[in-house]
Amino acid sequence: MNALPRSVPPHRCWAAIDLAALERNLRLIRASLPAHIRYVAVVKADAYGHGLHHAAARMMHSGADLFAVANISEAAQLRELGPGWPILLLSPLLPEEDRFLADLDLAATVSTAGEVARFDAVGRAAGKRLKVHLKVDTGMGRLGVWHEQAPELCSAILAAPHLELAGVFTHFASPDDDPAYTAEQRKRFLAALARCEGVDSSKIFVHADNSAGLETMPGQSPFNAVRVGLLQFGILPHPNSLLAQVHTEPVFSFHTRVGIVKALPAGTTISYGRTHTLPRDSIVAVLCAGYGDGIPRAVSNRAEVLIHGRRCPVLGRVTMDQTIVDVTDVPDVACGDEVVLVGRQQGAEISITEFSRWADTIPWETLCSVTKRVPRLYRTPLGI
Ligand SMILES: *Cc1c(COP(=O)(O)O)cnc(C)c1O
């Protein structure tokens, strides 16, 4: 490690974010899609934990056409970066938030007649037309108007003097594992859209596909945009994904350091609840990170970490600030050595997918679970 000024303590646990990889990924995904397809970059939840400001700033130069966020505060952060960029809010607004649609120039997602009335009133008060995207529930059972009622709501939007229909979209429930259901959802969406009178779908955003949806995405109209989240961060939506052909690379890696190294005799029980007993005389390393940093307690006795490029198993329960690993078979481990929780080290790799499996969860949640104690460092690794 470089010598640091005394006033800056070194990092004990950090996420490294490779923005150059993010840019390459975005360009590769774009290049794999038909040229007319527009790219909605989904950057909700702090750009999947990568840091909204840095990630979005880079994406603005890498081919994003529109940004999608979950809420007003994310939208406000984005708006600071670029006044002209179209921003779509994916989540419903609370009544007190409505006015920000006009103030921040955002496009809202519309699922109900009540929203049409509210947003039209905001447009009237602000003296402008607000953009909205009509969301159609084709079988996700979450946001959107049920597909059979979509034409009615669409007409209400078109009749609202202070609203402009900028898009129509739906969201898939099982794009990664149920192609038949996804096809049925597409069919319902197209049928609903065909019944929406007065809509020229070539003039608005028509979108359905998230990362997993891209595998089965029909390149033809009326679909003319995709909403990509996970894949742009170099993570496949499921292990056998055809999207592996796009050759995206991981943007995120997760690191900590060794706190102490010590020898313990066979038979010692490790950590809270004594869930692991050393089968042999062992050397253990205590790492400077725990669930307070986003190593889920669920990976207790399951995960492995990389030290000196070797896999070292987690012993016993992960605790708030420390995690214990077995380094008996790794020579010369010492205080301060770098530990990779997710990422590459000396040719070895632990993917976020593998890490998430140990935690019985999905990469989306793993990324959202890295806590705010963990600084995000924007750097491109050298020599990999
Ligand atoms: C999060 C989200 C996406 C992106 O999904 P990924 O699977 O991460 O690509 C797309 N659309 C909606 C509505 C979402 O909420």
XYZ file of C-alpha atoms and ligand atoms in Angstrom:
399
model
C 0.000 0.000 0.000
C 1.136 3.540 -0.652
C 2.003 5.668 2.328
C -0.995 7.802 3.148
C -1.040 11.159 4.849
C -1.551 10.560 8.539
C -4.903 12.287 8.548
C -6.396 9.798 6.078
C -6.923 6.379 7.607
C -6.525 3.479 5.178
C -9.572 1.548 4.062
C -10.536 -1.557 6.015
C -13.266 -2.611 3.612
C -14.050 -1.101 0.232
C -15.783 -1.661 -3.068
C -13.722 -0.985 -6.183
C -15.779 0.269 -9.104
C -14.269 -0.071 -12.569
C -15.932 2.671 -14.592
C -13.961 1.808 -17.720
C -15.518 -1.675 -17.598
C -18.945 -0.092 -17.133
C -18.406 1.968 -20.254
C -17.210 -1.034 -22.264
C -20.200 -3.073 -21.075
C -22.678 -0.443 -22.111
C -21.124 -0.146 -25.543
C -21.073 -3.939 -25.977
C -24.726 -4.281 -24.986
C -25.694 -1.495 -27.354
C -23.702 -3.056 -30.161
C -25.484 -6.376 -29.612
C -28.901 -4.763 -30.104
C -30.503 -3.605 -33.349
C -29.427 -0.039 -34.073
C -32.865 1.517 -33.615
C -33.277 0.182 -30.072
C -32.897 2.885 -27.455
C -31.096 2.253 -24.208
C -32.766 2.978 -20.887
C -30.042 2.752 -18.242
C -31.565 1.585 -14.967
C -29.598 3.217 -12.152
C -31.938 2.831 -9.195
C -30.645 1.990 -5.700
C -27.538 4.109 -6.118
C -26.823 2.490 -9.474
C -27.083 -0.978 -7.938
C -24.720 0.070 -5.159
C -22.029 1.287 -7.569
C -22.657 4.961 -6.823
C -25.220 6.865 -8.849
C -23.172 9.973 -9.486
C -20.096 8.274 -10.897
C -21.914 5.502 -12.726
C -24.443 7.776 -14.408
C -21.832 10.385 -15.345
C -19.901 7.671 -17.158
C -23.019 6.271 -18.822
C -23.892 9.674 -20.199
C -20.808 9.302 -22.385
C -21.331 5.648 -23.209
C -24.605 5.528 -25.077
C -27.461 5.780 -22.569
C -30.574 7.444 -24.033
C -32.669 7.703 -20.904
C -32.150 7.001 -17.209
C -34.552 5.131 -14.961
C -34.527 5.597 -11.186
C -36.773 4.525 -8.332
C -37.581 7.791 -6.614
C -37.394 11.566 -6.487
C -34.178 11.808 -4.489
C -32.344 9.577 -6.961
C -33.810 11.655 -9.770
C -32.635 14.868 -8.092
C -29.077 13.534 -7.874
C -29.177 12.664 -11.554
C -30.675 16.009 -12.490
C -27.674 17.740 -10.905
C -25.451 15.904 -13.355
C -27.231 16.745 -16.549
C -30.094 19.164 -17.050
C -31.158 17.790 -20.406
C -31.279 14.068 -19.741
C -34.623 12.309 -19.854
C -35.341 10.587 -16.545
C -38.071 8.025 -15.916
C -39.339 7.367 -12.398
C -40.115 3.682 -12.017
C -41.877 3.834 -8.639
C -45.161 5.488 -7.691
C -45.061 9.001 -6.258
C -46.375 10.033 -2.875
C -48.826 12.944 -3.161
C -46.332 15.421 -1.639
C -43.785 14.414 -4.261
C -45.937 15.240 -7.290
C -44.656 18.779 -7.745
C -41.094 17.539 -8.272
C -42.185 16.070 -11.594
C -42.401 19.596 -12.935
C -39.532 21.075 -10.899
C -37.052 18.384 -11.947
C -38.526 17.693 -15.377
C -39.158 13.983 -14.802
C -41.305 11.422 -16.579
C -43.599 9.517 -14.228
C -44.852 5.968 -14.466
C -48.657 5.873 -14.618
C -50.716 2.919 -13.381
C -53.971 4.474 -12.218
C -56.596 7.052 -13.179
C -55.856 8.878 -9.928
C -52.282 9.428 -11.054
C -53.457 10.801 -14.399
C -55.572 13.406 -12.588
C -52.816 14.308 -10.121
C -50.031 14.638 -12.679
C -52.240 16.593 -15.065
C -52.942 19.040 -12.222
C -49.193 19.426 -11.597
C -48.671 20.150 -15.283
C -51.458 22.710 -15.253
C -50.033 24.459 -12.169
C -46.560 24.535 -13.724
C -47.862 25.650 -17.097
C -46.288 22.760 -18.995
C -46.960 19.292 -20.312
C -45.460 16.531 -18.225
C -44.156 13.375 -19.835
C -45.529 10.069 -18.581
C -44.973 6.418 -19.421
C -48.045 4.195 -19.204
C -47.211 0.974 -17.425
C -49.178 -2.132 -18.294
C -49.473 -5.018 -15.847
C -49.266 -8.102 -18.052
C -48.872 -10.536 -15.190
C -46.323 -9.194 -12.724
C -49.057 -8.090 -10.327
C -47.070 -5.093 -9.154
C -47.181 -1.672 -10.849
C -49.145 -0.899 -13.987
C -52.756 -0.941 -15.067
C -54.106 -4.445 -15.663
C -53.651 -5.055 -19.397
C -57.350 -5.402 -20.110
C -57.941 -1.873 -18.815
C -54.864 -0.310 -20.421
C -56.658 1.232 -23.445
C -59.010 3.136 -21.133
C -56.172 4.590 -19.086
C -54.264 5.376 -22.251
C -57.222 7.411 -23.526
C -57.353 9.280 -20.212
C -53.683 10.236 -20.630
C -54.189 11.352 -24.221
C -57.164 13.446 -23.139
C -55.252 15.139 -20.311
C -54.157 18.550 -21.646
C -51.054 18.765 -19.471
C -49.713 15.273 -20.036
C -47.731 13.853 -22.909
C -47.568 10.103 -23.457
C -43.813 9.504 -23.861
C -43.795 5.740 -23.457
C -45.673 2.502 -22.853
C -44.068 -0.394 -21.036
C -44.460 -3.577 -19.062
C -42.270 -5.674 -16.772
C -41.642 -9.403 -16.886
C -42.087 -11.634 -13.851
C -39.902 -14.603 -14.898
C -37.805 -13.660 -17.915
C -34.892 -15.786 -16.694
C -36.713 -19.065 -16.197
C -40.126 -19.103 -17.822
C -40.012 -18.289 -21.535
C -43.634 -19.412 -22.036
C -44.926 -16.977 -19.409
C -42.718 -14.213 -20.795
C -44.127 -14.868 -24.273
C -47.644 -14.677 -22.831
C -46.795 -11.350 -21.172
C -45.448 -10.009 -24.474
C -48.636 -11.126 -26.211
C -50.852 -9.402 -23.634
C -48.762 -6.234 -23.933
C -48.958 -6.148 -27.729
C -52.703 -6.800 -27.643
C -53.210 -3.983 -25.132
C -51.031 -1.602 -27.142
C -52.904 -2.418 -30.348
C -56.131 -1.426 -28.595
C -54.725 1.928 -27.455
C -56.215 4.297 -29.995
C -54.347 7.355 -31.137
C -50.910 6.055 -30.112
C -48.161 6.068 -32.716
C -45.768 3.591 -31.131
C -42.908 4.672 -33.378
C -43.025 8.123 -31.753
C -42.789 6.964 -28.128
C -40.665 4.607 -26.060
C -42.096 1.082 -26.160
C -40.195 -1.127 -23.762
C -40.412 -4.387 -21.876
C -37.038 -6.041 -21.643
C -34.775 -5.945 -18.600
C -31.425 -7.770 -18.612
C -32.904 -11.268 -18.676
C -35.563 -10.231 -21.188
C -32.832 -9.348 -23.692
C -32.259 -13.042 -24.308
C -35.624 -13.416 -25.954
C -36.131 -9.902 -27.136
C -37.751 -9.610 -30.539
C -35.844 -7.004 -32.520
C -38.907 -5.844 -34.435
C -41.358 -3.082 -33.678
C -43.191 -1.979 -31.741
C -40.457 -2.601 -29.140
C -37.910 0.161 -29.585
C -36.177 0.389 -26.199
C -34.736 -1.828 -23.463
C -34.322 -1.198 -19.745
C -31.004 -2.612 -18.659
C -29.886 -2.849 -15.059
C -27.773 -5.755 -13.900
C -26.121 -6.674 -17.196
C -24.464 -3.287 -17.620
C -22.582 -3.997 -14.397
C -21.168 -7.113 -15.994
C -23.356 -9.599 -14.150
C -25.471 -12.193 -15.931
C -29.103 -12.461 -14.807
C -28.681 -16.234 -14.454
C -25.725 -18.589 -14.795
C -26.623 -20.152 -18.156
C -27.568 -16.893 -19.756
C -27.105 -16.542 -23.502
C -25.983 -13.017 -22.696
C -22.584 -14.464 -21.790
C -21.894 -13.988 -25.525
C -21.952 -10.238 -25.011
C -18.744 -10.566 -22.931
C -19.481 -7.929 -20.338
C -17.069 -7.727 -17.401
C -17.693 -7.182 -13.692
C -17.611 -3.549 -12.610
C -17.858 -4.168 -8.867
C -15.401 -5.912 -6.562
C -15.442 -6.146 -2.773
C -12.335 -6.058 -0.610
C -11.155 -6.081 2.960
C -7.897 -6.731 4.812
C -6.516 -9.135 7.360
C -6.679 -7.846 10.943
C -4.896 -10.554 12.883
C -3.513 -14.015 12.207
C -3.292 -16.618 14.950
C -2.879 -20.302 15.612
C -5.667 -22.205 17.367
C -5.710 -25.825 18.531
C -7.958 -28.534 17.094
C -11.316 -28.604 18.859
C -11.608 -24.820 19.281
C -15.090 -23.562 18.459
C -15.307 -20.445 16.329
C -17.467 -17.320 16.696
C -20.975 -16.723 18.076
C -23.133 -19.749 18.559
C -20.076 -22.047 18.194
C -21.238 -23.333 14.812
C -17.792 -24.461 13.681
C -15.253 -26.645 15.472
C -11.688 -26.726 14.163
C -10.975 -30.282 12.989
C -7.206 -29.744 13.176
C -4.642 -27.364 14.592
C -5.281 -24.318 12.441
C -4.178 -20.844 11.511
C -7.056 -18.416 11.261
C -7.189 -14.874 9.946
C -9.657 -12.385 11.356
C -10.834 -10.028 8.594
C -11.704 -6.350 9.044
C -15.267 -6.653 7.713
C -18.553 -8.267 8.709
C -22.274 -7.861 8.208
C -21.918 -4.200 9.167
C -20.187 -3.847 5.811
C -22.487 -6.096 3.819
C -21.067 -9.597 4.216
C -24.394 -11.307 4.864
C -24.619 -13.441 7.973
C -26.102 -16.096 5.712
C -22.635 -16.823 4.276
C -21.406 -18.015 7.692
C -19.606 -21.354 7.299
C -20.250 -21.203 3.541
C -18.360 -18.451 1.757
C -14.766 -18.452 0.663
C -12.495 -15.426 0.302
C -9.298 -14.909 -1.667
C -6.027 -14.250 0.141
C -2.757 -14.422 -1.850
C -4.910 -15.757 -4.708
C -6.010 -18.783 -2.672
C -9.522 -19.688 -1.526
C -9.959 -19.566 2.251
C -13.214 -20.793 3.837
C -15.210 -18.660 6.275
C -15.296 -20.318 9.690
C -18.314 -19.902 11.966
C -20.674 -16.958 11.976
C -19.951 -13.672 10.291
C -20.082 -10.954 12.961
C -20.779 -7.238 12.658
C -17.201 -6.067 12.174
C -15.156 -9.232 11.731
C -15.163 -12.460 9.783
C -12.897 -15.410 10.532
C -11.321 -17.503 7.777
C -9.059 -20.543 7.648
C -5.577 -19.745 6.323
C -3.851 -22.913 7.551
C -2.878 -23.845 3.995
C -1.845 -20.375 2.848
C 1.705 -19.485 3.843
C 2.753 -16.124 5.243
C -0.589 -14.428 5.716
C -0.056 -11.270 7.744
C -1.862 -8.310 9.233
C -2.814 -5.874 6.459
C -2.924 -8.376 3.597
C -5.648 -7.683 1.062
C -8.645 -10.004 1.011
C -11.017 -10.287 -1.933
C -14.619 -11.097 -1.041
C -15.922 -10.648 -4.587
C -13.593 -10.176 -7.534
C -10.234 -11.360 -8.793
C -6.877 -11.834 -7.156
C -3.798 -13.380 -8.744
C -5.788 -15.251 -11.363
C -8.409 -16.575 -8.942
C -11.954 -15.254 -8.954
C -15.044 -15.235 -6.785
C -17.979 -13.958 -8.806
C -20.843 -12.062 -7.299
C -23.097 -14.863 -8.490
C -21.138 -17.414 -6.459
C -21.055 -15.120 -3.431
C -24.814 -14.537 -3.717
C -25.473 -18.259 -3.860
C -23.630 -18.684 -0.554
C -25.942 -16.021 0.852
C -29.053 -17.699 -0.606
C -29.795 -14.539 -2.509
C -29.406 -12.894 -5.904
C -26.688 -10.505 -7.142
C -29.167 -7.603 -7.171
C -29.632 -7.937 -3.410
C -25.940 -8.536 -2.702
C -25.108 -5.228 -4.400
C -27.813 -3.406 -2.447
C -26.551 -4.907 0.820
C -23.082 -3.352 0.729
C -23.493 -0.763 3.464
C -22.675 2.910 3.521
C -19.698 2.224 5.789
C -17.994 0.845 2.672
C -16.385 3.499 0.469
C -16.706 3.047 -3.275
C -13.321 3.611 -4.896
C -13.367 4.437 -8.578
C -10.424 2.728 -10.147
C -9.606 0.406 -12.963
C -7.527 -2.550 -11.831
C -4.134 -2.854 -13.466
C -2.538 -6.043 -14.617
C -5.657 -8.191 -14.920
C -34.892 -2.857 -11.921
C -35.740 -2.806 -13.129
C -35.198 -3.091 -14.389
C -33.789 -3.599 -14.611
O -33.751 -4.961 -14.316
P -32.402 -5.828 -14.454
O -32.886 -7.207 -14.259
O -31.487 -5.375 -13.377
O -31.860 -5.580 -15.812
C -36.019 -2.908 -15.486
N -37.298 -2.500 -15.341
C -37.858 -2.245 -14.139
C -39.268 -1.798 -14.062
C -37.105 -2.401 -12.998
O -37.655 -2.149 -11.809
